[in-house]
Coordinates of C-alpha atoms and ligand atoms in Angstrom, one line a residue:
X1 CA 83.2 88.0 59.9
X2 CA 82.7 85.9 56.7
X3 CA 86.3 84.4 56.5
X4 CA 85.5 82.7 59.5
X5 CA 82.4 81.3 58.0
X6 CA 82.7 77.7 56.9
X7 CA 79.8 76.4 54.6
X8 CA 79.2 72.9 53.8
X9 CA 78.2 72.3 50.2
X10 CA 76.9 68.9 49.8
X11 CA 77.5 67.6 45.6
X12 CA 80.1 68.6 43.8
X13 CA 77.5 68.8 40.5
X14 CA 77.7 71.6 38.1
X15 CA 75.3 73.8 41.0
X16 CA 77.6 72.7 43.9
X17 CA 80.9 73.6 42.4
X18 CA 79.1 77.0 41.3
X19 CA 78.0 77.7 44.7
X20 CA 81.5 76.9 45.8
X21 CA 82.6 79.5 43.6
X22 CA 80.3 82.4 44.9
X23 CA 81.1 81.5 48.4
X24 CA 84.6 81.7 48.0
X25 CA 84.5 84.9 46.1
X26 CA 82.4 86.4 49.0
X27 CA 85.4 85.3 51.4
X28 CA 84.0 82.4 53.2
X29 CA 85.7 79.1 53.3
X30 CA 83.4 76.1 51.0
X31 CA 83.8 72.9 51.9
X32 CA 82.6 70.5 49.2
X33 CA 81.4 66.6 49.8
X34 CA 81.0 64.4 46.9
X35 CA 79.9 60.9 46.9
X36 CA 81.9 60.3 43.7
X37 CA 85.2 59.5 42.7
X38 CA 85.3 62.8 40.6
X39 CA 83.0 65.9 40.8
X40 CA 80.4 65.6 38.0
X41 CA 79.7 62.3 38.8
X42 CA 76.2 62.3 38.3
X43 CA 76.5 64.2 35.0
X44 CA 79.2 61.0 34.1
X45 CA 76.3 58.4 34.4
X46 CA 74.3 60.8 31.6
X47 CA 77.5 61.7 29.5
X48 CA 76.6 60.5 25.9
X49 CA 73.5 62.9 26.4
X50 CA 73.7 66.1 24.0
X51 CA 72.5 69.2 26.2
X52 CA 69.9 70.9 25.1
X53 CA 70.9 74.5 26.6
X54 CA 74.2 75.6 25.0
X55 CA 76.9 76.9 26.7
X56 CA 76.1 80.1 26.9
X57 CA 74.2 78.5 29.8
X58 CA 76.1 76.1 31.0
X59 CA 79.1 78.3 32.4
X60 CA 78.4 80.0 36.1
X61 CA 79.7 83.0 35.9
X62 CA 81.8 82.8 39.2
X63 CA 83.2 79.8 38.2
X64 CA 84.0 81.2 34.8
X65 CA 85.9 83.6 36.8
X66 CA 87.7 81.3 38.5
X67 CA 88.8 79.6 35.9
X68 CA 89.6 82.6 34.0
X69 CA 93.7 82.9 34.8
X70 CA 94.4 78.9 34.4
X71 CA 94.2 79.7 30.7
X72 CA 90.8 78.2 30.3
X73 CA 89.3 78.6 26.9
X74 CA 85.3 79.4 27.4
X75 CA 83.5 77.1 25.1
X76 CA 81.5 78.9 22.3
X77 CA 78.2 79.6 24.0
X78 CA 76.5 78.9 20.8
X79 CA 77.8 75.3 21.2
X80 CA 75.2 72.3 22.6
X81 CA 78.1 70.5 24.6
X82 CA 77.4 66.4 25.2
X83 CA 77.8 65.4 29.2
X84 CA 80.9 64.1 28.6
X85 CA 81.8 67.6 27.5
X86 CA 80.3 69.6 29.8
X87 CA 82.6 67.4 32.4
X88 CA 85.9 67.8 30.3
X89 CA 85.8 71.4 29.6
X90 CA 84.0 72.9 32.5
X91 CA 83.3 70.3 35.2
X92 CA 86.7 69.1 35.9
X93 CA 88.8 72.0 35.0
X94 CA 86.7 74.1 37.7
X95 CA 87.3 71.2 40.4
X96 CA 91.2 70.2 39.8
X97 CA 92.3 73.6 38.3
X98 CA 91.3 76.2 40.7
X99 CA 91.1 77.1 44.0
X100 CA 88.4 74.4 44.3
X101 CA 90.6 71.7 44.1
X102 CA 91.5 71.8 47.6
X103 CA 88.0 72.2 48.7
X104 CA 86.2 69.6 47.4
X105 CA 86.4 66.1 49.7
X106 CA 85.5 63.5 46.8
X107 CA 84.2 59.7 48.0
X108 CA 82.7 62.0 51.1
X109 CA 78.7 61.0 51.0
X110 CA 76.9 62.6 53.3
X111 CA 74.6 60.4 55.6
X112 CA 73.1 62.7 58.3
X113 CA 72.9 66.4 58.8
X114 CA 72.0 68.3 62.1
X115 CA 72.2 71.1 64.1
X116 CA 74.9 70.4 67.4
X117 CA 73.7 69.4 70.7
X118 CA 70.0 70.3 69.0
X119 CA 67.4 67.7 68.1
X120 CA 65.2 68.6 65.3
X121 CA 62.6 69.4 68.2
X122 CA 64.7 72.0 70.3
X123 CA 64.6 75.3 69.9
X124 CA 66.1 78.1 72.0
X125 CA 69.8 78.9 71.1
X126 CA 69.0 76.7 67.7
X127 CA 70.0 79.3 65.4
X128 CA 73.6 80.0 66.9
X129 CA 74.4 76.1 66.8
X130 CA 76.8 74.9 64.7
X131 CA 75.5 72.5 61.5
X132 CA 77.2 69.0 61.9
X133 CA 77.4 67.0 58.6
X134 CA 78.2 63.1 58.9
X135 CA 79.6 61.4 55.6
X136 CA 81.4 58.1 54.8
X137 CA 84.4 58.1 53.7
X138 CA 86.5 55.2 52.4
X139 CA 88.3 55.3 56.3
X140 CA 84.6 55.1 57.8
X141 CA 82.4 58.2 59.6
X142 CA 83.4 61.5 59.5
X143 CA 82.2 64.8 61.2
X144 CA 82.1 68.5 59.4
X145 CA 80.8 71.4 61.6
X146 CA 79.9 74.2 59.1
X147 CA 78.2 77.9 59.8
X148 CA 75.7 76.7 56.2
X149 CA 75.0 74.1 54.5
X150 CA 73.8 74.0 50.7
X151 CA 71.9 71.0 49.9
X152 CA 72.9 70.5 46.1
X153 CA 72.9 66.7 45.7
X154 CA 71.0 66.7 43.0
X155 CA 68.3 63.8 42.4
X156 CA 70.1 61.3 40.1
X157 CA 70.4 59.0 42.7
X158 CA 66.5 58.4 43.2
X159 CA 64.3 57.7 40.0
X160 CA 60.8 57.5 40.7
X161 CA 59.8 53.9 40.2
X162 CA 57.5 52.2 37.1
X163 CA 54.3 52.2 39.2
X164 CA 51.8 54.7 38.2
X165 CA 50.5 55.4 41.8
X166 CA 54.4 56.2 42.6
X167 CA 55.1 53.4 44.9
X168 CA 56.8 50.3 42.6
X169 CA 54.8 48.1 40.8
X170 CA 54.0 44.6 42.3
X171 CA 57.3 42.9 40.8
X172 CA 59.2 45.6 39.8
X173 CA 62.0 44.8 42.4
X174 CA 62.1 41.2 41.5
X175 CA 62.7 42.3 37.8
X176 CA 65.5 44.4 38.7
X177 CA 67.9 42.5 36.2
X178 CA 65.9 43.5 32.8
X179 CA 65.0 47.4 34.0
X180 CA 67.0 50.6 33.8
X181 CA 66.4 53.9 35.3
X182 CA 66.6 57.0 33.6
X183 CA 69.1 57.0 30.2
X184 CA 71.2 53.8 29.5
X185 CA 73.4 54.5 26.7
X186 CA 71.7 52.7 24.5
X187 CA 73.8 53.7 21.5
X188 CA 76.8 53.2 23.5
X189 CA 78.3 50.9 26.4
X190 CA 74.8 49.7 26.9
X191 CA 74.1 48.7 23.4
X192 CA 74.8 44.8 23.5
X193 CA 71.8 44.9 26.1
X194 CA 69.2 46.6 23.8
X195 CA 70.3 45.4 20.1
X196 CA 67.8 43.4 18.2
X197 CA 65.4 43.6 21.5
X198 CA 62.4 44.7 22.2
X199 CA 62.7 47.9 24.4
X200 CA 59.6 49.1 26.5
X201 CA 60.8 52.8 27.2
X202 CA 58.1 54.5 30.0
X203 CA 57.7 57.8 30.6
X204 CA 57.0 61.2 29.1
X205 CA 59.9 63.9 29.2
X206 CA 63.2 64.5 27.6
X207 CA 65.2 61.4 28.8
X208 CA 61.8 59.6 27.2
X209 CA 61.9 60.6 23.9
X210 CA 65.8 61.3 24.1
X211 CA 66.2 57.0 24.8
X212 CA 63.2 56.3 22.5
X213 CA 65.2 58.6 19.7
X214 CA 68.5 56.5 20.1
X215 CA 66.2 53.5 19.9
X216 CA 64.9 53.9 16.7
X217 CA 68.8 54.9 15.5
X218 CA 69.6 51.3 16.7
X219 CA 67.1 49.8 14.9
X220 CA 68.3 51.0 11.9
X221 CA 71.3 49.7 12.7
X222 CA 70.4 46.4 14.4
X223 CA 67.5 44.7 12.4
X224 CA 65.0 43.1 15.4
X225 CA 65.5 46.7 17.9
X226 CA 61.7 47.7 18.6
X227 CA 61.4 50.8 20.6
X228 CA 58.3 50.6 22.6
X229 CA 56.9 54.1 23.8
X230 CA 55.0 53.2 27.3
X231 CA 52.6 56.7 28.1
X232 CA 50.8 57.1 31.0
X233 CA 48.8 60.0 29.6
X234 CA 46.6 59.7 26.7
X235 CA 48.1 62.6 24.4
X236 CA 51.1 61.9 22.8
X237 CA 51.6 65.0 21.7
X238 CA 52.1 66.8 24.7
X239 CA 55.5 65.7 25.1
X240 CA 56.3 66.7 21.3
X241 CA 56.9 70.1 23.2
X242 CA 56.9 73.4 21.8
X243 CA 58.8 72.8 18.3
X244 CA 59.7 76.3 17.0
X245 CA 58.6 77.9 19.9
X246 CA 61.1 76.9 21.8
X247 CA 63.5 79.2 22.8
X248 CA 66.3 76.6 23.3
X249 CA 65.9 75.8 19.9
X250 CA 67.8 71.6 20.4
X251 CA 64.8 71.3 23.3
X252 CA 62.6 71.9 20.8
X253 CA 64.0 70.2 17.7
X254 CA 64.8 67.3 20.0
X255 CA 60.7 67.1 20.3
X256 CA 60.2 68.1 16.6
X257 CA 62.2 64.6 15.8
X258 CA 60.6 62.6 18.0
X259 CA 57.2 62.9 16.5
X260 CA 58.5 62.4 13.4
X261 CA 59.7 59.4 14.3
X262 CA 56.6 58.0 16.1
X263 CA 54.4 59.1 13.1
X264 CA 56.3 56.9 11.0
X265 CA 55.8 54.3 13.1
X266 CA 59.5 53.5 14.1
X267 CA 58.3 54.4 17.7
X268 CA 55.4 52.4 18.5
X269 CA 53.2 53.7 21.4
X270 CA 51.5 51.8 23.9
X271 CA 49.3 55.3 25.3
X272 CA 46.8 55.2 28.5
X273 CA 49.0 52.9 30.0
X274 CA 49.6 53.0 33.6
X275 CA 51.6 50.1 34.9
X276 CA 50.4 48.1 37.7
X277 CA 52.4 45.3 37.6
X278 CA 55.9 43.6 36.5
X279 CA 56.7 39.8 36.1
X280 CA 58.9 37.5 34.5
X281 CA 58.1 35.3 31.7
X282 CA 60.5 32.9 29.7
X283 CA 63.3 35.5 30.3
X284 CA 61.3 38.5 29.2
X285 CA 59.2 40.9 31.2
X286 CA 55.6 40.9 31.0
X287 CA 54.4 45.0 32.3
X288 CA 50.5 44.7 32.8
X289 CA 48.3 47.7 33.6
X290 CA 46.3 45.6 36.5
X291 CA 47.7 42.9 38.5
X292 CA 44.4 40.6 38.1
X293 CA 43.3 38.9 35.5
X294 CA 41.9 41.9 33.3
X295 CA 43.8 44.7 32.1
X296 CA 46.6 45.4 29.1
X297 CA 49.7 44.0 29.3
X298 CA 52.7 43.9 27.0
X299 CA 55.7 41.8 26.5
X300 CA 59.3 43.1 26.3
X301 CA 62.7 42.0 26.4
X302 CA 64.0 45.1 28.8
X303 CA 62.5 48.1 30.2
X304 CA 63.5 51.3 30.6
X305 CA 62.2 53.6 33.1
X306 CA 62.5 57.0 32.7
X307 CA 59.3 58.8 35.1
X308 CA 61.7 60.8 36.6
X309 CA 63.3 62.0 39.6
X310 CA 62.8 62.5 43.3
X311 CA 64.6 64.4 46.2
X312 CA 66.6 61.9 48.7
X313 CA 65.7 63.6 52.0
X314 CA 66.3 60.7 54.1
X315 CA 69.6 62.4 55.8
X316 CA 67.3 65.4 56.1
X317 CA 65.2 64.7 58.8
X318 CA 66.9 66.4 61.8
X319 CA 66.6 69.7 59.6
X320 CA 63.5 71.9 59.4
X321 CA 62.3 71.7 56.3
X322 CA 59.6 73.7 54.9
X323 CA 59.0 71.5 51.9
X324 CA 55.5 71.5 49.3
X325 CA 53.8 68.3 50.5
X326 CA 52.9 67.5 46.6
X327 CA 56.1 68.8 44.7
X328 CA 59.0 68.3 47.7
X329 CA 60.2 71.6 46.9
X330 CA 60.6 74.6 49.0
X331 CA 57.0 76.1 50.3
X332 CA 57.9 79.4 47.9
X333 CA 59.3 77.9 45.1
X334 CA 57.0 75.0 44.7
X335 CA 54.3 77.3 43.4
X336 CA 56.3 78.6 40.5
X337 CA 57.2 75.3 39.3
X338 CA 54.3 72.7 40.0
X339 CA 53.4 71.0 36.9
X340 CA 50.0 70.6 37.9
X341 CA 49.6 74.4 37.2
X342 CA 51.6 75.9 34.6
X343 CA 54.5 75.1 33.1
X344 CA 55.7 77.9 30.4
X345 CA 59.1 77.1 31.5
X346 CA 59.5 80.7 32.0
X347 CA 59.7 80.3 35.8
X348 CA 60.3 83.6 37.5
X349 CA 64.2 83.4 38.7
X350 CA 64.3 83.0 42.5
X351 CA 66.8 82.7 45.1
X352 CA 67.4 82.3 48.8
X353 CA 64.1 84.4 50.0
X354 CA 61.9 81.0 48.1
X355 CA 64.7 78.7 49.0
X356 CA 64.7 79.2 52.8
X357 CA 63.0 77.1 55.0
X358 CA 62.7 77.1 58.7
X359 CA 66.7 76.5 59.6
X360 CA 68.2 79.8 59.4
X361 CA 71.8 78.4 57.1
X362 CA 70.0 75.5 55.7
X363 CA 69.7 75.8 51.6
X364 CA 68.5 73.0 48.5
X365 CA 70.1 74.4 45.8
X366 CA 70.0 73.2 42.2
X367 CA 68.3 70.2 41.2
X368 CA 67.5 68.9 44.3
X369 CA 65.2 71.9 45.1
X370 CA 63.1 71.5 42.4
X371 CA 61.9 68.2 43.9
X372 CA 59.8 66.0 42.0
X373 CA 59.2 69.5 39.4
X374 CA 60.5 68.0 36.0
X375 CA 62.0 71.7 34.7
X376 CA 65.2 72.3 36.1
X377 CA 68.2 74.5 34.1
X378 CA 71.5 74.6 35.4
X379 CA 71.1 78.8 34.9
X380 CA 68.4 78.0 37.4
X381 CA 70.6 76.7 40.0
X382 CA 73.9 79.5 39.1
X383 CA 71.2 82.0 39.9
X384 CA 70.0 80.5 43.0
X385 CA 73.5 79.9 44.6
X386 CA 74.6 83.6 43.5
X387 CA 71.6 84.6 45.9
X388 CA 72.4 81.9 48.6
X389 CA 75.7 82.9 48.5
X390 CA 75.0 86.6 49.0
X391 CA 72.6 85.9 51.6
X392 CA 75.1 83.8 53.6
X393 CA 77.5 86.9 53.9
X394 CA 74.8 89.2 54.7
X395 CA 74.7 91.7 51.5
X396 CA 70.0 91.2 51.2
X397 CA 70.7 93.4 48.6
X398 CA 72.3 91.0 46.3
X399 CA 70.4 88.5 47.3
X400 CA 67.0 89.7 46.6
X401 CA 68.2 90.8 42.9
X402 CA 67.4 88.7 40.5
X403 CA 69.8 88.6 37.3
X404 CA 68.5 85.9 35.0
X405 CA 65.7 85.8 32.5
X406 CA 65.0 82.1 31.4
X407 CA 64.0 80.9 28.0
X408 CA 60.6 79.7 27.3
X409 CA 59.8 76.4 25.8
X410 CA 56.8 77.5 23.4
X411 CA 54.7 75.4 25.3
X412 CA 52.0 76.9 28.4
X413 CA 49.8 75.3 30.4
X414 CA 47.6 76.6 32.6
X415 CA 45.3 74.3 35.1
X416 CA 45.9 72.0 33.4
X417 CA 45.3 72.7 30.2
X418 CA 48.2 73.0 27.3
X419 CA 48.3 74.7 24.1
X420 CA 52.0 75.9 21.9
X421 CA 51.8 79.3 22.6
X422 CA 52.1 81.6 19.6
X423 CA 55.6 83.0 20.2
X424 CA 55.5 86.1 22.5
X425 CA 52.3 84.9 23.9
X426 CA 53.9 84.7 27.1
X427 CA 55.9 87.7 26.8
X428 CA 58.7 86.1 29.3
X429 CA 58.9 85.1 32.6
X430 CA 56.2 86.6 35.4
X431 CA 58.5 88.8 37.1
X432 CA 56.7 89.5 40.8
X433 CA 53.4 86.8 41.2
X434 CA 54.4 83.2 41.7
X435 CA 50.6 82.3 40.7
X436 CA 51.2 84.0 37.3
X437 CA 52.0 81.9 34.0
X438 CA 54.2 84.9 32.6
X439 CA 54.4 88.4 31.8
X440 CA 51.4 88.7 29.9
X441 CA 49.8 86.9 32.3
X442 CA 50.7 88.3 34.9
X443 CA 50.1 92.4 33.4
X444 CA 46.7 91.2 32.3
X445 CA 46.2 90.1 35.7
X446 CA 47.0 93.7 37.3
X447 CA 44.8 95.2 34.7
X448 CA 42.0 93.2 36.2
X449 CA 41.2 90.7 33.4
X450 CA 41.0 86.8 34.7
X451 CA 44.6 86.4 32.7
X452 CA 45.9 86.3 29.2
X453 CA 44.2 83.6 28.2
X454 CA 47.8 82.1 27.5
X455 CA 46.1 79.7 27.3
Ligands
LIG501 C1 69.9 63.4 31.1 C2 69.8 64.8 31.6 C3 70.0 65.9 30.7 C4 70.0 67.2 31.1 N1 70.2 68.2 30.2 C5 70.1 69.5 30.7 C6 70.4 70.6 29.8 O1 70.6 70.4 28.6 N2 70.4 71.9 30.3 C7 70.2 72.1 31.6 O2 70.3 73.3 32.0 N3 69.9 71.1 32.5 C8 69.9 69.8 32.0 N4 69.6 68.8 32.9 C9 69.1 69.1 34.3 C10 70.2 69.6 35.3 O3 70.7 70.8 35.0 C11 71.3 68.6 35.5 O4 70.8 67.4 36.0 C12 72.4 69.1 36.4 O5 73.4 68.1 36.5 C13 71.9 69.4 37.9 O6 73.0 69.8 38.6 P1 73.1 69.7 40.2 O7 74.5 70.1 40.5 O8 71.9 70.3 40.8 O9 73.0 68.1 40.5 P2 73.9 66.9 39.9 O10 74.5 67.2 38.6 O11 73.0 65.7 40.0 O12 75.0 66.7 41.0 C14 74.8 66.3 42.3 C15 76.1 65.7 42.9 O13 75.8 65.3 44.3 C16 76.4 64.0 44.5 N5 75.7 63.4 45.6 C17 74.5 62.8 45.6 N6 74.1 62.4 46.8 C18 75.2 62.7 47.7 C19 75.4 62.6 49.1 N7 74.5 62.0 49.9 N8 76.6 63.1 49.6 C20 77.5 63.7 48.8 N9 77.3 63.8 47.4 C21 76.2 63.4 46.9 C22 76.3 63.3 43.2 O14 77.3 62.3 43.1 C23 76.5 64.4 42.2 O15 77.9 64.6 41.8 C24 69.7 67.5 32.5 C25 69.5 66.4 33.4 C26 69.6 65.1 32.9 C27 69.4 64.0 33.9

């Protein structure tokens, strides 16, 4: 019955190419879209970006079986590969070495998924139709009909925007020409743009401080570079992250630096500031935290905008999602991953029980289902397609087991409130209660306490 099965698997990204793998090792046939011109391609626009998992976690392990008898050399898994690495000696061997190769439709981007003869409001005989997935090709529309379809498009494509309230800031599209979203390679083929220039960098999390870091290199290279550190949040330090603590010890150094380098004042922070509006002025850009008269503002030559990511679900809409209304993630898994609640980074591994939604075949996988959640892993994602995968062919066993234990980053917060957790405070990842910030949390919890005050 499963060799029949044809599953769609929309990205050919590191978690697309993995569920690929799974699905083919449980007998069914994939059938991979990618926008790109190569598989990876999102991972291309962030190649000079060092990792800051090794590859110990980098590798799926069905793909690593796959690759096994082309005479692939696994990496050193104590390695932290760059993206341009992760694409030479895993992305690309995976898609044009193995069985994958002749899979994977490249220059394929998806436009529409549905269910055949069934509009999103139908519903008796629903569950036996047919998905039918539209993409572009360079020869124009094409149709797929698949038995599954695995969402794993990732969010690359769809920064969130420099306005604080999440729609753009008045201006923001008319100053298209001096922003960039998410990490420019600043060091790199996009350093003629940022030498000797003022650079207003905004936003909080890795690709933040990971462009602000590069920055402050240039400057020491290029007298005149200012890197300008635009916050929304008052406390600087929270996105210093857990230092030590860190189990993925570059995560945490990478954090370590970056306070270093903004208490010596070669990052200069502009903090509590929420931008309202962008305009142009004399070829610069003038970002202002109202759009009246009142209000900061601040003067740069470029700005980069790195406030993250959001899930495209435009060609979603015939499908039944069950999606968070705050995170955009699937109703199960958004609890374990809302940043509004806790964040140890020790999510509880999941699969396709908290990835389903109310289309029986319909699956986000990797990025993509973590919606507008900021704390994806690629080991996230392998684990979630080994379930999917599993659950596709039928074997509930498999796919209920979990077989991953995440690091932690050192850093909990609870409600709100965030602390560096002493290391083994959080004693892992909370293994049954999505509510529950980890282990300890979570035992303390069963005992009766209010929690392990962690913190
Ligand atoms: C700068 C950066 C650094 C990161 N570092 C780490 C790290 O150190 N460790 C870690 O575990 N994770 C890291 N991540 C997070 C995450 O693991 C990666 O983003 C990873 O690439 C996500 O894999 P994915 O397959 O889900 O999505 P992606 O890699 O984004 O792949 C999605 C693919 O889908 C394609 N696509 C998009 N839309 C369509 C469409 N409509 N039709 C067809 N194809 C489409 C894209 O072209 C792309 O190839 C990092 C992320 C970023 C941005």
């Amino acid at each position: 019955m499963t060799a029949e099965k044809t599953i769609a698997i929309i990205g050919a990204g590191p978690v697309g190419l993995a569920a690929a793998a799974h699905i083919m090792e449980r007998g069914m046939t994939p059938v991979v879209l990618e926008s790109g011109p190569e598989a990876g391609h999102a991972v291309r626009q962030w190649q000079h970006v060092q990792l800051f998992s090794p590859w110990e976690y980098n590798v799926d392990k069905a793909a690593g079986r796959l690759l096994a008898p082309t005479g692939w050399n696994s990496p050193d898994p104590d390695v932290y590969p760059t993206g341009a690495e992760l694409l030479e000696r895993y992305i690309l061997p995976l898609a044009t070495k193995t069985a994958l190769r002749d899979v994977i439709k490249t220059q394929a981007r998806v436009t529409a998924v549905g269910r055949a003869g069934f509009d999103k409001a139908k519903t008796k005989g629903r569950e036996a139709a047919p998905f039918e997935i539209r993409y572009q090709n360079g020869k124009g529309p094409e149709t797929l009909r698949a038995d599954a379809v695995i969402d794993a498009s990732g969010t690359w494509t769809s920064p969130n925007p420099a306005g604080a309230g999440g729609l753009p800031a008045t201006g923001e599209r008319e100053a298209a020409a001096q922003i960039a979203y998410g990490m420019p390679d600043v060091l790199g083929s996009e350093r003629a743009r940022y030498a000797g220039k003022t650079v207003g960098v905004l936003g909080a999390g890795h690709s933040a401080i990971g462009t602000l870091t590069d920055l402050a290199m240039l400057a020491q290279q290029v007298p005149g570079t200012r890197p300008l550190w635009l916050l929304r949040g008052t406390n600087p330090e929270k996105a210093f992250g857990g230092g030590a603590n860190d189990k993925l010890a570059a995560r945490g150094e990478l954090g370590s630096h970056f306070a270093a380098l903004v208490a010596s004042g070669q990052v200069h922070i502009e903090a509590g500031f929420a931008v309202v509006a962008i305009s142009q002025t004399e070829g610069k850009v003038r970002i202002a935290t109202s759009s009246g008269c009142c209000g900061r503002s601040i003067v740069v030559d470029e700005l980069i905008v790195a406030t993250g990511f959001r899930p495209d679900l435009s060609f979603l809409s015939e499908i039944r999602l069950r999606l968070d209304p705050a995170i955009e993630a699937p109703v199960a898994l958004a609890p374990l991953i809302d940043p509004n609640e806790h964040s140890c980074g020790t999510v509880r591994p999941h699969g396709a029980r908290e990835l389903a939604h109310d289309e029986p075949g319909f699956y986000l996988a990797g990025m993509k289902s973590y919606g507008r959640a900021p704390t994806f892993l690629m080991m996230t994602g392998y684990e979630q397609v080994r379930s999917i995968a599993a659950d596709i062919a039928g074997d509930k066993q498999a796919a209920a087991r979990v077989e991953l234990v995440l690091p932690e980053t050192g850093v909990c917060t609870r409600g709100g409130v965030e602390s560096v957790a002493a290391v083994g405070c959080c004693g892992g990842p909370a293994k049954e209660e999505a509510s529950a910030c980890c282990a300890a949390d979570e035992s303390a919890r069963k005992a009766g306490a209010a929690g392990c005050g962690c913190p």
